[in-house]
Amino acid sequence: MKSAFFALYISVLSFLPSGVSAGGPAPDQLIDKLSGDVLEILQTNESLRAGETTEVVGLVEHVVLPHFNFRRMTMLAVGRDWRDASPEQQKRLMDAFYNMLVRTYSNALTQYRDQTVEVRPVRMSPSDKIVKVQTEIRQPGGQPVTVDYVLEQRADGWKIFDIVVTGVSLVTNYRGTFSQQIRLGGIDGLIRSLEAKGQEFAPRAGQS
């Protein structure tokens, strides 16, 4: 499972914007083109390959995660308990979930080792608003890992709201953990747990 989720972190970078309009290519075409752009950056950028934390965090925060629908992702991960959270708690949940994922992805990217991405064609009609894009992550010396992206079309373009790695949904995986934490400490307990998890991946002293 560790290698599978590492592949997930790497493959998420396929959504680097590169002058392609949201209403242009189909989602699979977009991912196919942009994954090549991003993998090239990871292979040639010495700071990223050296694991300089600040630069990696900046790449993830400003380039990758804007392509997520964090509100929907957080709602699905929290499940029915979302309705019991106040507007302030909902905002804190989204912020904490966002920060945790920024740090998690950044930490994983410092371990990048020449993975490649193969994107499978998607059959969809012009009226489809939700699609699944299937990819396969190939790792030197390891077995290929399947990664499916679930995206929805919004006014500002296609946005990810779930990722399925080797059959395991990221949102569903978090939902089980979140539900247990809410039962133990309520919504505020979950918020505290997410904030603490985000801090675990924060840059340490001496890291740039």
Coordinates of N, CA and C in Angstrom, one line a residue:
M1 N 0.8 -1.2 0.0 CA 0.0 0.0 0.0 C 0.9 1.3 0.0
K2 N 2.0 1.2 0.7 CA 2.8 2.4 0.7 C 3.3 2.8 -0.7
S3 N 3.7 1.8 -1.5 CA 4.2 2.2 -2.8 C 3.0 2.6 -3.7
A4 N 1.8 2.1 -3.4 CA 0.7 2.5 -4.2 C 0.3 4.0 -4.0
F5 N 0.3 4.4 -2.7 CA 0.0 5.8 -2.4 C 1.1 6.7 -2.8
F6 N 2.4 6.2 -2.8 CA 3.5 7.0 -3.3 C 3.2 7.3 -4.8
A7 N 2.8 6.3 -5.6 CA 2.5 6.4 -7.0 C 1.4 7.4 -7.2
L8 N 0.4 7.4 -6.3 CA -0.7 8.4 -6.3 C -0.2 9.8 -6.2
Y9 N 0.7 10.0 -5.3 CA 1.2 11.4 -5.1 C 1.9 11.9 -6.3
I10 N 2.8 11.0 -6.9 CA 3.5 11.4 -8.1 C 2.6 11.7 -9.3
S11 N 1.6 10.8 -9.5 CA 0.7 10.9 -10.6 C -0.2 12.1 -10.5
V12 N -0.5 12.6 -9.3 CA -1.4 13.8 -9.2 C -0.7 15.0 -9.9
L13 N 0.6 15.0 -10.1 CA 1.2 16.1 -10.7 C 0.9 16.2 -12.2
S14 N 0.1 15.3 -12.7 CA -0.2 15.4 -14.1 C -1.1 16.6 -14.4
F15 N -1.6 17.2 -13.4 CA -2.5 18.3 -13.7 C -1.9 19.7 -13.7
L16 N -0.6 19.8 -13.9 CA 0.1 21.0 -14.1 C -0.5 21.8 -15.3
P17 N -1.0 23.1 -15.1 CA -1.5 23.8 -16.2 C -0.4 24.2 -17.2
S18 N -0.7 24.1 -18.5 CA 0.2 24.3 -19.5 C -0.4 25.0 -20.7
G19 N -1.2 26.0 -20.4 CA -1.9 26.8 -21.5 C -3.0 26.1 -22.1
V20 N -3.6 25.0 -21.5 CA -4.7 24.3 -22.1 C -5.9 24.7 -21.4
S21 N -6.9 25.2 -22.2 CA -8.1 25.7 -21.6 C -9.0 24.6 -21.1
A22 N -9.8 24.9 -20.0 CA -10.7 23.9 -19.4 C -11.7 23.3 -20.3
G23 N -12.1 24.1 -21.3 CA -13.1 23.6 -22.2 C -12.6 23.0 -23.5
G24 N -11.3 22.8 -23.5 CA -10.6 22.2 -24.7 C -10.6 20.7 -24.7
P25 N -9.4 20.1 -24.5 CA -9.2 18.7 -24.6 C -10.1 17.9 -23.6
A26 N -10.4 16.6 -23.9 CA -11.1 15.7 -23.0 C -10.1 15.5 -21.8
P27 N -10.7 15.1 -20.7 CA -9.9 14.9 -19.5 C -8.7 14.0 -19.7
D28 N -8.9 12.9 -20.4 CA -7.7 12.0 -20.6 C -6.6 12.6 -21.5
Q29 N -7.0 13.4 -22.5 CA -6.1 14.0 -23.3 C -5.3 15.1 -22.5
L30 N -6.0 15.8 -21.6 CA -5.4 16.8 -20.8 C -4.3 16.1 -19.9
I31 N -4.7 15.1 -19.2 CA -3.8 14.4 -18.3 C -2.6 13.8 -19.0
D32 N -2.8 13.2 -20.2 CA -1.8 12.6 -21.0 C -0.7 13.7 -21.4
K33 N -1.1 14.8 -21.8 CA -0.2 15.9 -22.2 C 0.5 16.5 -21.0
L34 N -0.2 16.8 -20.0 CA 0.4 17.5 -18.8 C 1.2 16.5 -18.0
S35 N 0.9 15.3 -17.9 CA 1.8 14.4 -17.2 C 3.2 14.3 -17.7
G36 N 3.3 14.4 -19.0 CA 4.7 14.4 -19.6 C 5.4 15.7 -19.3
D37 N 4.7 16.8 -19.3 CA 5.3 18.1 -18.9 C 5.8 18.1 -17.5
V38 N 5.0 17.5 -16.5 CA 5.4 17.5 -15.1 C 6.5 16.6 -14.9
L39 N 6.4 15.4 -15.4 CA 7.5 14.4 -15.2 C 8.9 15.0 -15.7
E40 N 8.8 15.7 -16.8 CA 10.0 16.3 -17.3 C 10.6 17.3 -16.3
I41 N 9.7 18.1 -15.7 CA 10.2 19.1 -14.6 C 10.8 18.3 -13.5
L42 N 10.1 17.3 -13.0 CA 10.7 16.5 -11.9 C 12.0 15.9 -12.2
Q43 N 12.2 15.5 -13.5 CA 13.5 14.9 -13.9 C 14.6 15.9 -14.0
T44 N 14.3 17.2 -14.3 CA 15.3 18.1 -14.7 C 15.5 19.2 -13.6
N45 N 14.6 19.4 -12.7 CA 14.7 20.4 -11.7 C 15.6 19.9 -10.5
E46 N 16.8 20.5 -10.4 CA 17.7 20.0 -9.4 C 17.2 20.2 -8.0
S47 N 16.5 21.3 -7.7 CA 16.0 21.6 -6.4 C 15.0 20.6 -5.9
L48 N 14.1 20.2 -6.9 CA 13.1 19.2 -6.5 C 13.7 17.9 -6.3
R49 N 14.7 17.5 -7.1 CA 15.4 16.2 -7.0 C 16.2 16.2 -5.7
A50 N 16.7 17.3 -5.3 CA 17.4 17.4 -4.0 C 16.6 17.4 -2.8
G51 N 15.2 17.5 -3.0 CA 14.3 17.4 -1.9 C 14.2 18.7 -1.1
E52 N 14.4 19.9 -1.7 CA 14.3 21.1 -1.0 C 12.9 21.4 -0.7
T53 N 12.6 21.3 0.6 CA 11.2 21.3 1.1 C 10.3 22.4 0.6
T54 N 10.9 23.7 0.8 CA 10.1 24.8 0.5 C 9.6 24.9 -1.0
E55 N 10.5 24.5 -1.9 CA 10.2 24.5 -3.3 C 9.2 23.4 -3.6
V56 N 9.4 22.3 -3.0 CA 8.4 21.2 -3.3 C 7.0 21.6 -2.8
V57 N 6.9 22.2 -1.6 CA 5.7 22.6 -1.0 C 5.0 23.6 -2.0
G58 N 5.8 24.6 -2.5 CA 5.3 25.6 -3.4 C 4.8 25.0 -4.6
L59 N 5.5 24.0 -5.2 CA 5.0 23.3 -6.4 C 3.6 22.7 -6.2
V60 N 3.5 21.9 -5.1 CA 2.3 21.3 -4.8 C 1.1 22.2 -4.5
E61 N 1.4 23.3 -3.7 CA 0.4 24.2 -3.3 C -0.1 25.1 -4.4
H62 N 0.8 25.5 -5.2 CA 0.4 26.5 -6.2 C 0.1 25.9 -7.6
V63 N 0.6 24.7 -7.8 CA 0.4 24.1 -9.2 C -0.5 22.9 -9.2
V64 N -0.4 22.0 -8.2 CA -1.2 20.8 -8.2 C -2.5 20.9 -7.6
L65 N -2.6 21.4 -6.3 CA -3.8 21.3 -5.6 C -5.0 22.3 -6.0
P66 N -4.7 23.3 -6.8 CA -5.8 24.1 -7.3 C -6.7 23.3 -8.3
H67 N -6.2 22.1 -8.7 CA -7.1 21.3 -9.6 C -7.9 20.3 -8.8
F68 N -8.0 20.5 -7.5 CA -8.9 19.7 -6.6 C -10.1 20.5 -6.3
N69 N -11.3 19.8 -6.1 CA -12.5 20.4 -5.5 C -12.4 20.1 -4.0
F70 N -11.8 20.9 -3.2 CA -11.6 20.6 -1.8 C -12.8 20.5 -1.0
R71 N -13.8 21.4 -1.3 CA -15.0 21.4 -0.6 C -15.8 20.0 -0.7
R72 N -15.9 19.6 -2.0 CA -16.6 18.3 -2.2 C -15.8 17.2 -1.7
M73 N -14.5 17.2 -1.8 CA -13.6 16.1 -1.3 C -13.7 16.0 0.2
T74 N -13.7 17.2 0.9 CA -13.8 17.1 2.4 C -15.2 16.7 2.8
M75 N -16.3 17.1 2.1 CA -17.6 16.7 2.4 C -17.7 15.2 2.3
L76 N -17.2 14.6 1.2 CA -17.3 13.2 1.0 C -16.5 12.4 2.1
A77 N -15.3 12.9 2.4 CA -14.5 12.3 3.4 C -15.1 12.3 4.8
V78 N -15.7 13.4 5.2 CA -16.3 13.5 6.5 C -17.6 12.8 6.5
G79 N -18.3 12.7 5.4 CA -19.6 11.9 5.3 C -20.8 12.7 6.0
R80 N -21.7 12.0 6.5 CA -22.9 12.6 7.1 C -22.7 13.5 8.2
D81 N -21.5 13.4 8.9 CA -21.2 14.3 10.0 C -20.9 15.7 9.5
W82 N -20.7 15.9 8.2 CA -20.5 17.2 7.7 C -21.6 18.1 7.9
R83 N -22.9 17.6 7.9 CA -24.1 18.4 8.1 C -24.2 18.9 9.5
D84 N -23.5 18.2 10.4 CA -23.6 18.6 11.8 C -22.5 19.7 12.2
A85 N -21.6 19.9 11.3 CA -20.5 20.9 11.5 C -21.0 22.3 11.2
S86 N -20.6 23.3 12.0 CA -21.0 24.7 11.8 C -20.2 25.2 10.6
P87 N -20.6 26.3 10.0 CA -19.9 26.9 8.9 C -18.4 27.1 9.2
E88 N -18.1 27.6 10.5 CA -16.7 27.8 10.9 C -16.0 26.4 11.0
Q89 N -16.6 25.4 11.5 CA -16.0 24.1 11.6 C -15.7 23.5 10.2
Q90 N -16.7 23.7 9.3 CA -16.5 23.3 7.9 C -15.3 23.9 7.2
K91 N -15.1 25.2 7.5 CA -14.0 25.9 6.9 C -12.7 25.4 7.5
R92 N -12.7 25.2 8.8 CA -11.5 24.7 9.5 C -11.1 23.3 9.0
L93 N -12.2 22.5 8.8 CA -12.0 21.1 8.2 C -11.3 21.2 6.9
M94 N -11.8 22.0 6.0 CA -11.3 22.1 4.6 C -9.8 22.6 4.7
D95 N -9.6 23.6 5.5 CA -8.2 24.2 5.6 C -7.3 23.1 6.2
A96 N -7.7 22.4 7.2 CA -6.8 21.4 7.8 C -6.6 20.2 6.8
F97 N -7.6 19.8 6.1 CA -7.5 18.7 5.2 C -6.5 19.2 4.0
Y98 N -6.7 20.4 3.6 CA -5.8 20.9 2.5 C -4.4 21.0 3.0
N99 N -4.1 21.5 4.1 CA -2.8 21.6 4.6 C -2.1 20.2 4.8
M100 N -2.9 19.3 5.3 CA -2.4 17.9 5.5 C -2.0 17.3 4.1
L101 N -2.8 17.5 3.1 CA -2.5 16.9 1.8 C -1.3 17.6 1.2
V102 N -1.2 19.0 1.4 CA 0.0 19.7 0.8 C 1.3 19.1 1.4
R103 N 1.3 18.9 2.7 CA 2.5 18.3 3.3 C 2.8 16.9 2.9
T104 N 1.7 16.1 2.8 CA 1.8 14.7 2.5 C 2.4 14.6 1.1
Y105 N 1.8 15.3 0.1 CA 2.3 15.2 -1.3 C 3.7 15.7 -1.4
S106 N 4.0 16.8 -0.7 CA 5.3 17.4 -0.7 C 6.4 16.4 -0.2
N107 N 6.1 15.7 0.9 CA 7.0 14.8 1.4 C 7.2 13.6 0.5
A108 N 6.2 13.1 -0.2 CA 6.3 12.0 -1.2 C 7.1 12.4 -2.4
L109 N 7.0 13.7 -2.8 CA 7.7 14.1 -4.0 C 9.2 14.2 -3.9
T110 N 9.6 14.4 -2.6 CA 11.1 14.4 -2.4 C 11.7 13.0 -2.7
Q111 N 10.8 12.0 -2.8 CA 11.3 10.6 -3.0 C 11.1 10.2 -4.5
Y112 N 10.8 11.1 -5.3 CA 10.6 10.8 -6.7 C 11.8 10.1 -7.4
R113 N 11.5 9.0 -8.1 CA 12.5 8.2 -8.7 C 12.1 7.7 -10.1
D114 N 11.9 8.6 -11.0 CA 11.8 8.3 -12.5 C 10.5 7.4 -12.8
Q115 N 9.4 7.7 -12.1 CA 8.2 7.0 -12.5 C 7.7 7.5 -13.9
T116 N 6.9 6.7 -14.6 CA 6.2 7.1 -15.8 C 4.7 6.9 -15.7
V117 N 3.9 7.6 -16.5 CA 2.5 7.5 -16.4 C 1.9 7.2 -17.8
E118 N 1.1 6.2 -17.8 CA 0.3 5.8 -19.0 C -1.1 6.1 -18.8
V119 N -1.7 6.9 -19.6 CA -3.1 7.3 -19.5 C -4.0 6.6 -20.5
R120 N -5.1 6.0 -20.0 CA -5.9 5.2 -20.9 C -7.1 6.1 -21.4
P121 N -7.4 5.8 -22.7 CA -8.5 6.7 -23.3 C -9.8 6.6 -22.5
V122 N -10.6 7.7 -22.5 CA -11.9 7.7 -21.8 C -13.0 7.8 -22.8
R123 N -14.0 7.0 -22.7 CA -15.2 7.1 -23.5 C -16.2 7.9 -22.7
M124 N -16.6 9.1 -23.3 CA -17.5 10.0 -22.6 C -18.3 10.7 -23.7
S125 N -19.5 11.2 -23.3 CA -20.3 12.0 -24.1 C -20.2 13.5 -23.7
P126 N -20.5 14.4 -24.6 CA -20.4 15.8 -24.3 C -21.2 16.3 -23.1
S127 N -22.2 15.5 -22.7 CA -23.0 15.9 -21.6 C -22.5 15.4 -20.3
D128 N -21.5 14.5 -20.3 CA -21.0 14.0 -19.1 C -20.3 15.1 -18.2
K129 N -20.7 15.1 -16.9 CA -20.1 16.1 -16.0 C -19.2 15.5 -15.0
I130 N -19.3 14.1 -14.9 CA -18.4 13.4 -14.0 C -17.7 12.3 -14.8
V131 N -16.4 12.2 -14.8 CA -15.7 11.1 -15.5 C -14.6 10.5 -14.7
K132 N -14.2 9.3 -15.1 CA -13.1 8.6 -14.4 C -12.0 8.4 -15.4
V133 N -10.8 8.9 -15.1 CA -9.7 8.8 -16.0 C -8.7 7.7 -15.3
Q134 N -8.5 6.7 -16.1 CA -7.6 5.6 -15.6 C -6.2 5.8 -16.1
T135 N -5.3 5.6 -15.1 CA -3.8 5.7 -15.5 C -3.1 4.5 -14.9
E136 N -1.9 4.3 -15.4 CA -1.0 3.3 -14.8 C 0.3 3.9 -14.5
I137 N 0.8 3.7 -13.3 CA 2.1 4.3 -12.9 C 3.1 3.1 -13.0
R138 N 4.2 3.4 -13.7 CA 5.2 2.4 -13.8 C 6.5 2.8 -13.1
Q139 N 7.0 2.0 -12.3 CA 8.1 2.3 -11.4 C 9.2 1.3 -11.7
P140 N 10.4 1.9 -11.9 CA 11.6 1.0 -12.1 C 11.7 -0.1 -11.1
G141 N 11.8 -1.3 -11.5 CA 12.0 -2.4 -10.6 C 10.7 -2.8 -9.8
G142 N 9.6 -2.2 -10.1 CA 8.4 -2.5 -9.3 C 7.2 -2.8 -10.2
Q143 N 6.1 -3.3 -9.7 CA 4.9 -3.6 -10.4 C 4.2 -2.3 -10.7
P144 N 3.5 -2.3 -11.9 CA 2.7 -1.1 -12.3 C 1.6 -0.9 -11.2
V145 N 1.2 0.3 -11.0 CA 0.1 0.6 -10.1 C -1.0 1.4 -10.8
T146 N -2.2 0.9 -10.7 CA -3.4 1.6 -11.3 C -3.9 2.7 -10.5
V147 N -4.1 3.9 -11.1 CA -4.6 5.0 -10.4 C -5.7 5.6 -11.3
D148 N -6.9 5.7 -10.7 CA -8.1 6.3 -11.3 C -8.4 7.7 -10.7
Y149 N -8.6 8.6 -11.6 CA -9.0 10.0 -11.1 C -10.5 10.2 -11.4
V150 N -11.2 10.6 -10.4 CA -12.6 11.0 -10.6 C -12.7 12.5 -10.6
L151 N -13.2 13.0 -11.7 CA -13.3 14.5 -11.9 C -14.7 14.9 -12.2
E152 N -15.0 16.1 -11.9 CA -16.3 16.7 -12.3 C -16.0 18.0 -13.0
Q153 N -16.9 18.3 -14.0 CA -16.7 19.5 -14.8 C -17.4 20.7 -14.1
R154 N -16.7 21.7 -13.8 CA -17.2 22.9 -13.2 C -17.0 24.1 -14.1
A155 N -17.5 25.3 -13.7 CA -17.4 26.5 -14.5 C -15.9 26.8 -14.7
D156 N -15.1 26.5 -13.8 CA -13.7 26.9 -13.9 C -12.8 25.7 -14.3
G157 N -13.4 24.6 -14.9 CA -12.7 23.5 -15.5 C -12.9 22.2 -14.7
W158 N -12.2 21.2 -15.2 CA -12.3 19.9 -14.6 C -11.6 19.9 -13.2
K159 N -12.2 19.3 -12.2 CA -11.6 19.3 -10.9 C -11.7 17.8 -10.3
I160 N -10.6 17.4 -9.6 CA -10.6 16.1 -9.0 C -11.3 16.2 -7.7
F161 N -12.1 15.1 -7.4 CA -12.7 15.0 -6.1 C -12.5 13.7 -5.5
D162 N -11.9 12.8 -6.2 CA -11.5 11.5 -5.6 C -10.4 10.8 -6.5
I163 N -9.6 10.0 -5.8 CA -8.5 9.3 -6.5 C -8.6 7.8 -6.0
V164 N -8.6 6.9 -6.9 CA -8.7 5.5 -6.5 C -7.4 4.8 -6.9
V165 N -6.7 4.3 -5.9 CA -5.4 3.6 -6.1 C -5.5 2.1 -5.9
T166 N -5.2 1.3 -6.9 CA -5.4 -0.1 -6.8 C -6.7 -0.5 -6.2
G167 N -7.8 0.2 -6.6 CA -9.1 -0.2 -6.1 C -9.5 0.5 -4.8
V168 N -8.6 1.3 -4.2 CA -8.9 1.9 -2.9 C -9.2 3.4 -3.1
S169 N -10.4 3.8 -2.7 CA -10.7 5.2 -2.9 C -10.1 6.1 -1.8
L170 N -9.4 7.1 -2.2 CA -8.8 8.0 -1.2 C -9.9 8.6 -0.2
V171 N -11.0 9.1 -0.8 CA -12.0 9.6 0.0 C -12.6 8.6 1.0
T172 N -12.9 7.4 0.5 CA -13.5 6.4 1.3 C -12.5 6.0 2.4
N173 N -11.3 5.9 2.1 CA -10.2 5.5 3.0 C -10.2 6.5 4.2
Y174 N -10.2 7.8 3.8 CA -10.3 8.8 4.9 C -11.6 8.8 5.7
R175 N -12.7 8.5 5.0 CA -14.0 8.5 5.7 C -14.0 7.6 6.9
G176 N -13.4 6.4 6.8 CA -13.4 5.5 7.9 C -12.6 6.0 9.1
T177 N -11.4 6.6 8.8 CA -10.6 7.2 9.8 C -11.3 8.4 10.5
F178 N -11.9 9.3 9.6 CA -12.5 10.5 10.1 C -13.7 10.1 11.0
S179 N -14.5 9.2 10.6 CA -15.7 8.8 11.4 C -15.3 8.3 12.8
Q180 N -14.2 7.5 12.8 CA -13.7 7.1 14.1 C -13.3 8.2 15.0
Q181 N -12.6 9.2 14.4 CA -12.1 10.3 15.2 C -13.2 11.2 15.7
I182 N -14.3 11.3 14.8 CA -15.4 12.1 15.2 C -16.1 11.5 16.4
R183 N -16.2 10.1 16.4 CA -16.9 9.4 17.5 C -16.1 9.6 18.8
L184 N -14.8 9.7 18.7 CA -14.0 9.9 19.9 C -13.9 11.3 20.4
G185 N -13.9 12.2 19.5 CA -13.6 13.6 19.9 C -14.5 14.7 19.3
G186 N -15.5 14.3 18.5 CA -16.4 15.2 17.8 C -15.7 15.9 16.6
I187 N -16.4 16.8 16.0 CA -15.8 17.5 14.9 C -14.5 18.2 15.2
D188 N -14.5 18.9 16.4 CA -13.3 19.6 16.8 C -12.1 18.6 17.0
G189 N -12.4 17.4 17.5 CA -11.3 16.5 17.6 C -10.7 16.1 16.3
L190 N -11.6 15.9 15.3 CA -11.1 15.6 13.9 C -10.2 16.8 13.4
I191 N -10.7 18.0 13.6 CA -10.0 19.2 13.2 C -8.6 19.2 13.8
R192 N -8.5 19.0 15.1 CA -7.2 19.0 15.8 C -6.3 17.9 15.3
S193 N -6.9 16.7 15.0 CA -6.1 15.6 14.5 C -5.5 15.9 13.1
L194 N -6.3 16.5 12.2 CA -5.9 16.9 10.9 C -4.8 18.0 11.0
E195 N -5.0 18.9 11.9 CA -4.0 20.0 12.0 C -2.7 19.4 12.5
A196 N -2.7 18.5 13.4 CA -1.5 17.9 13.9 C -0.8 17.1 12.8
K197 N -1.6 16.4 12.0 CA -1.1 15.6 10.9 C -0.4 16.4 9.9
G198 N -0.9 17.6 9.6 CA -0.3 18.6 8.7 C 1.0 19.0 9.2
Q199 N 1.1 19.2 10.6 CA 2.4 19.7 11.1 C 3.5 18.6 11.1
E200 N 3.1 17.3 11.0 CA 4.1 16.2 11.0 C 4.9 16.3 9.7
F201 N 4.3 16.9 8.6 CA 5.0 17.0 7.4 C 5.6 18.4 7.1
A202 N 5.5 19.3 8.1 CA 6.0 20.6 7.9 C 7.5 20.6 7.8
P203 N 8.1 21.6 7.1 CA 9.6 21.6 7.0 C 10.2 21.7 8.4
R204 N 11.2 20.9 8.5 CA 12.0 20.9 9.8 C 13.1 21.9 9.8
A205 N 13.5 22.3 11.0 CA 14.6 23.3 11.0 C 15.8 22.8 10.2
G206 N 16.4 23.7 9.5 CA 17.6 23.4 8.7 C 17.2 23.0 7.3
Q207 N 15.9 22.8 7.0 CA 15.5 22.4 5.6 C 15.0 23.7 4.9
S208 N 15.4 23.9 3.7 CA 15.0 25.1 2.9 C 13.7 24.8 2.1

